[in-house]
Amino acid sequence: MTDRFLFEIFSFPVTAYELAAAVAFFALFALALVARGGRRAHTEAQMTELVRAHAEMAGRLQTFAEILGGRQADFARAVGEKLDSSAHRVNERLETSARATFVNLSALNERLALIDSAQARLAGLTQEVVGLKDILANKQTRGAFGQGRMEAIIRDALPANAFAFQHTLSTGARPDCALKLPGDDKILALDAKFPLEAFTALKDAGDEAARKVAQARVRADLGKHIKDISERYLLPGETQDVAILFVPSESLFAELHEAFDDVIQKAHRARVLIVSPSLLLMAIQVLQALVRDALVRDQAHVIQAQTRKLVEDVSRLRQRVLKLDGHFRQTQEDVAAILTSSEKIARTGERIDRIDFASDKPDILTAAQ
């Protein structure tokens, strides 16, 4: 037990044996000092006392060392238990944290999968938008795009005999569509070649100077196009008094009305009506109602003839119902007569049933005879 660790001094461990040796050294050093003092008479007694004190001190140190060793073991055991308990709690918290982290990572993976899918769809949409931009950048393909939208709207709403695409006028001009109004030989010319280059330059303008140049180009291009439509598609006696300029985009139509009101007024004076897809659809629906009314007027005599036949059929049906009603009345009278006869027969049968043929009474029928 004397080599048990007791404490540390400046990070150096001190055992019970080392402590006892240090005490003994100091005791001998004290004896040496006494011997040098010249008191030799008391040397032996002091030595004896010192030896006894040393032995007592060594015993106390050994007891103290044993007590410290026991307490150190208890302390180590308590620290071990605390460490075990702390480690258990830490493990539980780590497991809980690991489960929560796993759940969060699973949810995060699902969200990342959704984000990847949305990003893929967005990339596809971006490619489609880029493709549409490339289409609209080319004048011919842009004209085909506007022509396609216009044709789709008209085909879906009007019968085939109410319009004609690329109709040739007497002057050789060919509007993109010629609408035929009911009861009128004059056609309504429709143009779908909207000039978009100037609007593209206006959108890409980086400063105010470039914007003014682009606005001037928009006014010049639209003014020229409106003038061409008015001169080519407004022919007295062959076309209507107005022509239609189709804008294939609602946003372009809104921007045109918002920033270029002077161009709109110029188109009105030139008898050119600028329409968007929604306005064209509304106009086509009105024309569809007119076509339907014209068809009804053209078929009025047929409707009258069919109505007359329907009235005759209803009158004939009424006569047949009246005749059937007479049959029903005669049948009811015959049934009433049959019921009367059956009641008489039933009463006669009851009287016959009440006659007692086994008695000595005279026969009623014989007596009656």
CSV table of C-alpha atoms in Angstrom, one decimal:
chain,number,residue,atom,x,y,z
A,1,MET,CA,0.0,0.0,0.0
A,2,THR,CA,3.1,2.3,0.4
A,3,ASP,CA,3.5,2.7,-3.4
A,4,ARG,CA,-0.1,4.0,-3.8
A,5,PHE,CA,-0.5,7.3,-5.5
A,6,LEU,CA,-1.6,10.1,-3.1
A,7,PHE,CA,-1.4,13.5,-4.9
A,8,GLU,CA,0.5,15.5,-7.4
A,9,ILE,CA,3.0,18.3,-6.9
A,10,PHE,CA,3.7,20.4,-10.0
A,11,SER,CA,2.3,17.6,-12.2
A,12,PHE,CA,4.5,15.0,-10.5
A,13,PRO,CA,2.8,12.1,-8.8
A,14,VAL,CA,3.7,11.5,-5.1
A,15,THR,CA,3.3,8.0,-3.4
A,16,ALA,CA,3.1,7.1,0.3
A,17,TYR,CA,6.6,5.6,0.1
A,18,GLU,CA,8.1,8.8,-1.3
A,19,LEU,CA,6.3,10.9,1.3
A,20,ALA,CA,7.7,8.7,4.1
A,21,ALA,CA,11.2,8.9,2.7
A,22,ALA,CA,10.9,12.7,2.6
A,23,VAL,CA,9.8,12.8,6.2
A,24,ALA,CA,12.7,10.6,7.2
A,25,PHE,CA,15.2,12.8,5.4
A,26,PHE,CA,14.0,15.9,7.1
A,27,ALA,CA,14.1,14.1,10.4
A,28,LEU,CA,17.8,13.1,9.8
A,29,PHE,CA,18.6,16.6,8.7
A,30,ALA,CA,17.1,17.9,11.9
A,31,LEU,CA,19.3,15.4,13.9
A,32,ALA,CA,22.4,16.6,12.1
A,33,LEU,CA,21.6,20.1,13.0
A,34,VAL,CA,21.2,19.1,16.7
A,35,ALA,CA,24.5,17.3,16.6
A,36,ARG,CA,26.3,20.3,15.3
A,37,GLY,CA,24.9,22.4,18.1
A,38,GLY,CA,27.1,20.7,20.7
A,39,ARG,CA,24.4,19.2,22.7
A,40,ARG,CA,25.7,15.7,22.7
A,41,ALA,CA,24.3,15.0,26.1
A,42,HIS,CA,20.8,15.0,24.8
A,43,THR,CA,21.6,13.4,21.5
A,44,GLU,CA,20.6,9.9,22.3
A,45,ALA,CA,17.4,10.9,24.0
A,46,GLN,CA,16.5,13.2,21.1
A,47,MET,CA,17.4,10.5,18.6
A,48,THR,CA,15.2,8.1,20.5
A,49,GLU,CA,12.4,10.6,20.5
A,50,LEU,CA,12.9,11.4,16.8
A,51,VAL,CA,12.9,7.7,16.0
A,52,ARG,CA,9.7,7.2,17.9
A,53,ALA,CA,8.2,10.3,16.3
A,54,HIS,CA,9.3,9.0,12.9
A,55,ALA,CA,7.7,5.6,13.5
A,56,GLU,CA,4.5,7.3,14.7
A,57,MET,CA,4.6,9.6,11.7
A,58,ALA,CA,5.2,6.6,9.3
A,59,GLY,CA,2.3,4.8,10.9
A,60,ARG,CA,0.1,7.8,10.5
A,61,LEU,CA,1.3,8.3,6.9
A,62,GLN,CA,0.5,4.7,6.1
A,63,THR,CA,-2.9,5.0,7.7
A,64,PHE,CA,-3.5,8.2,5.8
A,65,ALA,CA,-2.3,6.5,2.6
A,66,GLU,CA,-4.7,3.6,3.1
A,67,ILE,CA,-7.6,6.0,3.8
A,68,LEU,CA,-6.6,8.0,0.7
A,69,GLY,CA,-6.3,4.8,-1.4
A,70,GLY,CA,-9.8,3.7,-0.3
A,71,ARG,CA,-11.3,7.1,-1.1
A,72,GLN,CA,-9.5,7.2,-4.4
A,73,ALA,CA,-11.0,3.8,-5.2
A,74,ASP,CA,-14.5,5.1,-4.2
A,75,PHE,CA,-13.9,8.2,-6.2
A,76,ALA,CA,-12.7,6.2,-9.2
A,77,ARG,CA,-15.8,3.9,-8.9
A,78,ALA,CA,-18.1,6.9,-8.6
A,79,VAL,CA,-16.4,8.6,-11.6
A,80,GLY,CA,-16.7,5.3,-13.5
A,81,GLU,CA,-20.4,5.1,-12.7
A,82,LYS,CA,-20.9,8.7,-13.7
A,83,LEU,CA,-19.0,8.2,-16.9
A,84,ASP,CA,-21.0,5.0,-17.7
A,85,SER,CA,-24.3,6.9,-17.0
A,86,SER,CA,-23.1,9.9,-19.1
A,87,ALA,CA,-22.0,7.5,-21.9
A,88,HIS,CA,-25.4,5.8,-21.8
A,89,ARG,CA,-27.2,9.1,-22.0
A,90,VAL,CA,-24.9,10.3,-24.8
A,91,ASN,CA,-25.5,7.1,-26.7
A,92,GLU,CA,-29.2,7.5,-26.4
A,93,ARG,CA,-29.0,11.1,-27.5
A,94,LEU,CA,-26.8,10.1,-30.4
A,95,GLU,CA,-29.3,7.4,-31.4
A,96,THR,CA,-32.2,9.9,-31.2
A,97,SER,CA,-30.2,12.4,-33.1
A,98,ALA,CA,-29.2,9.8,-35.7
A,99,ARG,CA,-32.9,8.8,-36.2
A,100,ALA,CA,-34.0,12.4,-36.5
A,101,THR,CA,-31.1,13.1,-38.9
A,102,PHE,CA,-32.1,10.0,-41.0
A,103,VAL,CA,-35.7,11.2,-41.2
A,104,ASN,CA,-34.6,14.7,-42.1
A,105,LEU,CA,-32.2,13.4,-44.7
A,106,SER,CA,-35.0,11.2,-46.2
A,107,ALA,CA,-37.3,14.2,-46.4
A,108,LEU,CA,-34.5,16.3,-47.9
A,109,ASN,CA,-33.8,13.6,-50.5
A,110,GLU,CA,-37.5,13.6,-51.5
A,111,ARG,CA,-37.5,17.4,-51.8
A,112,LEU,CA,-34.3,17.3,-53.7
A,113,ALA,CA,-35.9,14.7,-56.1
A,114,LEU,CA,-38.9,17.0,-56.6
A,115,ILE,CA,-36.5,19.9,-57.1
A,116,ASP,CA,-34.6,17.9,-59.7
A,117,SER,CA,-37.8,17.0,-61.5
A,118,ALA,CA,-38.9,20.6,-61.5
A,119,GLN,CA,-35.5,21.7,-62.7
A,120,ALA,CA,-35.7,19.2,-65.5
A,121,ARG,CA,-39.1,20.5,-66.5
A,122,LEU,CA,-37.9,24.0,-66.3
A,123,ALA,CA,-34.9,23.2,-68.5
A,124,GLY,CA,-37.3,21.7,-71.0
A,125,LEU,CA,-39.5,24.8,-70.9
A,126,THR,CA,-36.4,26.9,-71.3
A,127,GLN,CA,-35.4,25.0,-74.4
A,128,GLU,CA,-39.0,25.5,-75.8
A,129,VAL,CA,-38.8,29.2,-75.0
A,130,VAL,CA,-35.4,29.4,-76.8
A,131,GLY,CA,-36.9,27.6,-79.7
A,132,LEU,CA,-39.8,29.9,-79.8
A,133,LYS,CA,-37.5,32.9,-79.7
A,134,ASP,CA,-35.5,31.4,-82.6
A,135,ILE,CA,-38.8,31.0,-84.5
A,136,LEU,CA,-39.9,34.5,-83.8
A,137,ALA,CA,-36.5,35.9,-84.7
A,138,ASN,CA,-37.0,34.7,-88.3
A,139,LYS,CA,-39.4,36.8,-90.3
A,140,GLN,CA,-40.8,34.0,-92.4
A,141,THR,CA,-41.2,31.6,-89.5
A,142,ARG,CA,-42.7,34.4,-87.4
A,143,GLY,CA,-45.3,35.0,-90.2
A,144,ALA,CA,-46.1,31.3,-90.3
A,145,PHE,CA,-46.5,31.3,-86.5
A,146,GLY,CA,-49.0,34.3,-86.7
A,147,GLN,CA,-50.7,32.7,-89.6
A,148,GLY,CA,-51.1,29.4,-87.7
A,149,ARG,CA,-52.6,31.0,-84.7
A,150,MET,CA,-55.1,33.0,-86.8
A,151,GLU,CA,-56.1,29.9,-88.9
A,152,ALA,CA,-56.6,27.8,-85.7
A,153,ILE,CA,-59.0,30.4,-84.2
A,154,ILE,CA,-61.0,30.7,-87.4
A,155,ARG,CA,-61.2,27.0,-88.2
A,156,ASP,CA,-62.4,26.2,-84.7
A,157,ALA,CA,-65.3,28.7,-84.9
A,158,LEU,CA,-66.6,29.0,-88.5
A,159,PRO,CA,-67.9,26.6,-91.1
A,160,ALA,CA,-65.6,26.0,-94.1
A,161,ASN,CA,-67.8,28.1,-96.5
A,162,ALA,CA,-67.5,31.2,-94.3
A,163,PHE,CA,-63.7,31.9,-94.8
A,164,ALA,CA,-60.9,31.4,-97.4
A,165,PHE,CA,-57.2,31.4,-96.7
A,166,GLN,CA,-54.8,33.2,-99.2
A,167,HIS,CA,-57.8,34.5,-101.2
A,168,THR,CA,-56.7,36.3,-104.4
A,169,LEU,CA,-58.3,39.7,-105.0
A,170,SER,CA,-58.9,41.3,-108.4
A,171,THR,CA,-55.7,43.3,-108.0
A,172,GLY,CA,-53.7,40.2,-107.4
A,173,ALA,CA,-53.3,40.9,-103.7
A,174,ARG,CA,-53.7,38.0,-101.4
A,175,PRO,CA,-54.8,38.6,-97.8
A,176,ASP,CA,-54.0,35.9,-95.2
A,177,CYS,CA,-57.7,35.3,-94.7
A,178,ALA,CA,-60.9,36.4,-96.3
A,179,LEU,CA,-64.0,36.3,-94.1
A,180,LYS,CA,-67.4,36.0,-95.9
A,181,LEU,CA,-70.2,37.8,-94.2
A,182,PRO,CA,-73.7,36.4,-94.6
A,183,GLY,CA,-75.9,38.1,-97.2
A,184,ASP,CA,-72.9,40.2,-98.5
A,185,ASP,CA,-70.7,39.5,-101.4
A,186,LYS,CA,-67.9,41.7,-100.0
A,187,ILE,CA,-65.2,39.9,-98.1
A,188,LEU,CA,-63.4,41.1,-94.9
A,189,ALA,CA,-59.7,41.0,-95.4
A,190,LEU,CA,-57.4,39.8,-92.5
A,191,ASP,CA,-53.6,40.2,-92.4
A,192,ALA,CA,-51.4,38.2,-89.9
A,193,LYS,CA,-47.9,39.6,-90.9
A,194,PHE,CA,-47.4,41.8,-87.9
A,195,PRO,CA,-43.9,43.5,-87.9
A,196,LEU,CA,-42.1,42.3,-84.8
A,197,GLU,CA,-38.5,43.4,-85.4
A,198,ALA,CA,-39.0,46.9,-84.1
A,199,PHE,CA,-40.6,45.5,-80.8
A,200,THR,CA,-37.7,43.2,-80.4
A,201,ALA,CA,-35.2,46.1,-80.7
A,202,LEU,CA,-37.3,48.1,-78.3
A,203,LYS,CA,-37.2,45.3,-75.7
A,204,ASP,CA,-33.4,44.9,-76.1
A,205,ALA,CA,-32.7,48.7,-75.8
A,206,GLY,CA,-30.1,49.3,-73.2
A,207,ASP,CA,-30.4,53.1,-72.7
A,208,GLU,CA,-32.8,55.9,-73.4
A,209,ALA,CA,-31.3,56.8,-76.7
A,210,ALA,CA,-31.6,53.2,-78.0
A,211,ARG,CA,-35.2,53.1,-76.7
A,212,LYS,CA,-36.1,56.3,-78.6
A,213,VAL,CA,-34.6,54.9,-81.8
A,214,ALA,CA,-36.5,51.6,-81.3
A,215,GLN,CA,-39.8,53.5,-80.7
A,216,ALA,CA,-39.3,55.5,-83.8
A,217,ARG,CA,-38.7,52.3,-85.7
A,218,VAL,CA,-41.9,50.8,-84.3
A,219,ARG,CA,-43.9,53.8,-85.5
A,220,ALA,CA,-42.3,53.7,-88.9
A,221,ASP,CA,-42.8,49.9,-89.5
A,222,LEU,CA,-46.4,49.8,-88.2
A,223,GLY,CA,-47.3,53.0,-90.1
A,224,LYS,CA,-45.9,51.4,-93.4
A,225,HIS,CA,-47.7,48.1,-92.7
A,226,ILE,CA,-51.0,49.8,-91.9
A,227,LYS,CA,-50.7,51.9,-95.1
A,228,ASP,CA,-50.0,48.7,-97.2
A,229,ILE,CA,-53.0,47.0,-95.8
A,230,SER,CA,-55.3,50.0,-96.5
A,231,GLU,CA,-54.0,50.2,-100.1
A,232,ARG,CA,-54.1,46.5,-100.9
A,233,TYR,CA,-57.1,45.1,-99.0
A,234,LEU,CA,-59.6,48.0,-99.1
A,235,LEU,CA,-61.2,47.8,-102.6
A,236,PRO,CA,-64.5,49.4,-103.3
A,237,GLY,CA,-67.2,46.9,-104.2
A,238,GLU,CA,-65.0,43.9,-103.5
A,239,THR,CA,-64.0,44.2,-99.8
A,240,GLN,CA,-65.5,45.6,-96.7
A,241,ASP,CA,-64.8,49.2,-95.6
A,242,VAL,CA,-62.4,48.0,-92.9
A,243,ALA,CA,-59.6,45.4,-92.7
A,244,ILE,CA,-58.1,43.5,-89.8
A,245,LEU,CA,-54.5,43.4,-88.6
A,246,PHE,CA,-53.9,40.4,-86.4
A,247,VAL,CA,-51.4,40.7,-83.5
A,248,PRO,CA,-50.4,37.1,-82.4
A,249,SER,CA,-49.6,38.2,-78.8
A,250,GLU,CA,-51.7,39.7,-76.0
A,251,SER,CA,-48.7,41.4,-74.5
A,252,LEU,CA,-47.7,43.1,-77.7
A,253,PHE,CA,-51.3,44.2,-78.2
A,254,ALA,CA,-51.3,45.7,-74.6
A,255,GLU,CA,-47.9,47.4,-75.1
A,256,LEU,CA,-49.1,48.8,-78.5
A,257,HIS,CA,-52.2,50.4,-76.9
A,258,GLU,CA,-50.2,51.6,-73.9
A,259,ALA,CA,-47.2,53.2,-75.5
A,260,PHE,CA,-48.2,53.8,-79.1
A,261,ASP,CA,-51.7,55.4,-79.0
A,262,ASP,CA,-50.8,57.6,-82.1
A,263,VAL,CA,-50.3,54.4,-84.1
A,264,ILE,CA,-53.7,53.1,-83.0
A,265,GLN,CA,-55.3,56.4,-84.1
A,266,LYS,CA,-53.5,56.2,-87.4
A,267,ALA,CA,-54.9,52.7,-88.0
A,268,HIS,CA,-58.4,53.9,-87.2
A,269,ARG,CA,-58.1,56.7,-89.7
A,270,ALA,CA,-56.8,54.2,-92.3
A,271,ARG,CA,-59.8,51.9,-91.5
A,272,VAL,CA,-57.5,49.1,-90.2
A,273,LEU,CA,-58.6,47.4,-87.0
A,274,ILE,CA,-55.8,45.9,-84.9
A,275,VAL,CA,-56.9,42.9,-82.9
A,276,SER,CA,-55.3,40.4,-80.5
A,277,PRO,CA,-56.1,36.7,-80.3
A,278,SER,CA,-58.9,37.3,-77.8
A,279,LEU,CA,-60.5,40.1,-79.8
A,280,LEU,CA,-60.3,38.1,-83.0
A,281,LEU,CA,-62.0,35.2,-81.2
A,282,MET,CA,-64.8,37.6,-80.1
A,283,ALA,CA,-65.2,38.9,-83.6
A,284,ILE,CA,-65.3,35.4,-85.0
A,285,GLN,CA,-68.0,34.5,-82.4
A,286,VAL,CA,-70.1,37.5,-83.5
A,287,LEU,CA,-69.6,36.4,-87.2
A,288,GLN,CA,-70.6,32.9,-86.2
A,289,ALA,CA,-73.9,34.2,-84.7
A,290,LEU,CA,-74.5,36.1,-87.9
A,291,VAL,CA,-73.9,33.0,-90.0
A,292,ARG,CA,-76.3,31.0,-87.9
A,293,ASP,CA,-79.0,33.7,-88.2
A,294,ALA,CA,-78.5,33.8,-92.0
A,295,LEU,CA,-78.8,30.0,-92.2
A,296,VAL,CA,-82.0,30.2,-90.2
A,297,ARG,CA,-83.4,32.9,-92.5
A,298,ASP,CA,-82.4,30.8,-95.6
A,299,GLN,CA,-84.1,27.8,-94.2
A,300,ALA,CA,-87.3,29.7,-93.0
A,301,HIS,CA,-89.5,28.1,-95.7
A,302,VAL,CA,-88.3,24.7,-94.8
A,303,ILE,CA,-89.0,25.4,-91.2
A,304,GLN,CA,-92.5,26.6,-92.0
A,305,ALA,CA,-93.2,23.5,-94.1
A,306,GLN,CA,-92.0,21.2,-91.3
A,307,THR,CA,-94.1,23.2,-88.8
A,308,ARG,CA,-97.2,22.8,-91.0
A,309,LYS,CA,-96.6,19.1,-91.2
A,310,LEU,CA,-96.2,18.9,-87.5
A,311,VAL,CA,-99.5,20.8,-87.0
A,312,GLU,CA,-101.3,18.3,-89.3
A,313,ASP,CA,-99.8,15.4,-87.4
A,314,VAL,CA,-101.0,16.8,-84.1
A,315,SER,CA,-104.5,17.3,-85.5
A,316,ARG,CA,-104.6,13.8,-86.8
A,317,LEU,CA,-103.4,12.5,-83.5
A,318,ARG,CA,-106.2,14.5,-81.8
A,319,GLN,CA,-108.9,12.8,-84.0
A,320,ARG,CA,-107.5,9.4,-83.2
A,321,VAL,CA,-107.5,10.1,-79.5
A,322,LEU,CA,-111.1,11.2,-79.7
A,323,LYS,CA,-112.0,8.1,-81.6
A,324,LEU,CA,-110.2,6.0,-79.0
A,325,ASP,CA,-112.0,7.8,-76.2
A,326,GLY,CA,-115.4,6.8,-77.9
A,327,HIS,CA,-114.3,3.2,-77.9
A,328,PHE,CA,-113.4,3.4,-74.3
A,329,ARG,CA,-116.8,4.8,-73.4
A,330,GLN,CA,-118.6,2.0,-75.4
A,331,THR,CA,-116.4,-0.5,-73.6
A,332,GLN,CA,-117.3,1.0,-70.3
A,333,GLU,CA,-121.1,0.7,-71.1
A,334,ASP,CA,-120.7,-2.9,-72.2
A,335,VAL,CA,-118.7,-3.7,-69.0
A,336,ALA,CA,-121.5,-2.1,-66.9
A,337,ALA,CA,-124.1,-4.3,-68.6
A,338,ILE,CA,-122.0,-7.4,-68.1
A,339,LEU,CA,-121.7,-6.5,-64.4
A,340,THR,CA,-125.5,-6.1,-64.1
A,341,SER,CA,-126.2,-9.5,-65.7
A,342,SER,CA,-123.5,-11.1,-63.5
A,343,GLU,CA,-125.1,-9.6,-60.4
A,344,LYS,CA,-128.6,-11.0,-61.4
A,345,ILE,CA,-127.0,-14.5,-62.0
A,346,ALA,CA,-125.3,-14.3,-58.6
A,347,ARG,CA,-128.5,-13.5,-56.8
A,348,THR,CA,-130.4,-16.4,-58.5
A,349,GLY,CA,-127.7,-18.8,-57.5
A,350,GLU,CA,-127.9,-17.7,-53.9
A,351,ARG,CA,-131.7,-18.3,-53.9
A,352,ILE,CA,-131.2,-21.8,-55.4
A,353,ASP,CA,-128.5,-22.5,-52.8
A,354,ARG,CA,-131.0,-21.7,-50.0
A,355,ILE,CA,-133.6,-24.4,-51.1
A,356,ASP,CA,-133.7,-27.6,-48.9
A,357,PHE,CA,-134.3,-30.5,-51.3
A,358,ALA,CA,-134.3,-33.1,-48.4
A,359,SER,CA,-137.4,-31.8,-46.5
A,360,ASP,CA,-141.1,-32.9,-47.0
A,361,LYS,CA,-142.1,-29.5,-48.0
A,362,PRO,CA,-143.6,-29.2,-51.4
A,363,ASP,CA,-141.3,-28.3,-54.1
A,364,ILE,CA,-141.5,-24.7,-54.7
A,365,LEU,CA,-140.8,-25.1,-58.3
A,366,THR,CA,-143.5,-27.8,-58.7
A,367,ALA,CA,-146.0,-25.7,-56.7
A,368,ALA,CA,-145.2,-22.8,-58.8
A,369,GLN,CA,-145.8,-24.9,-61.9
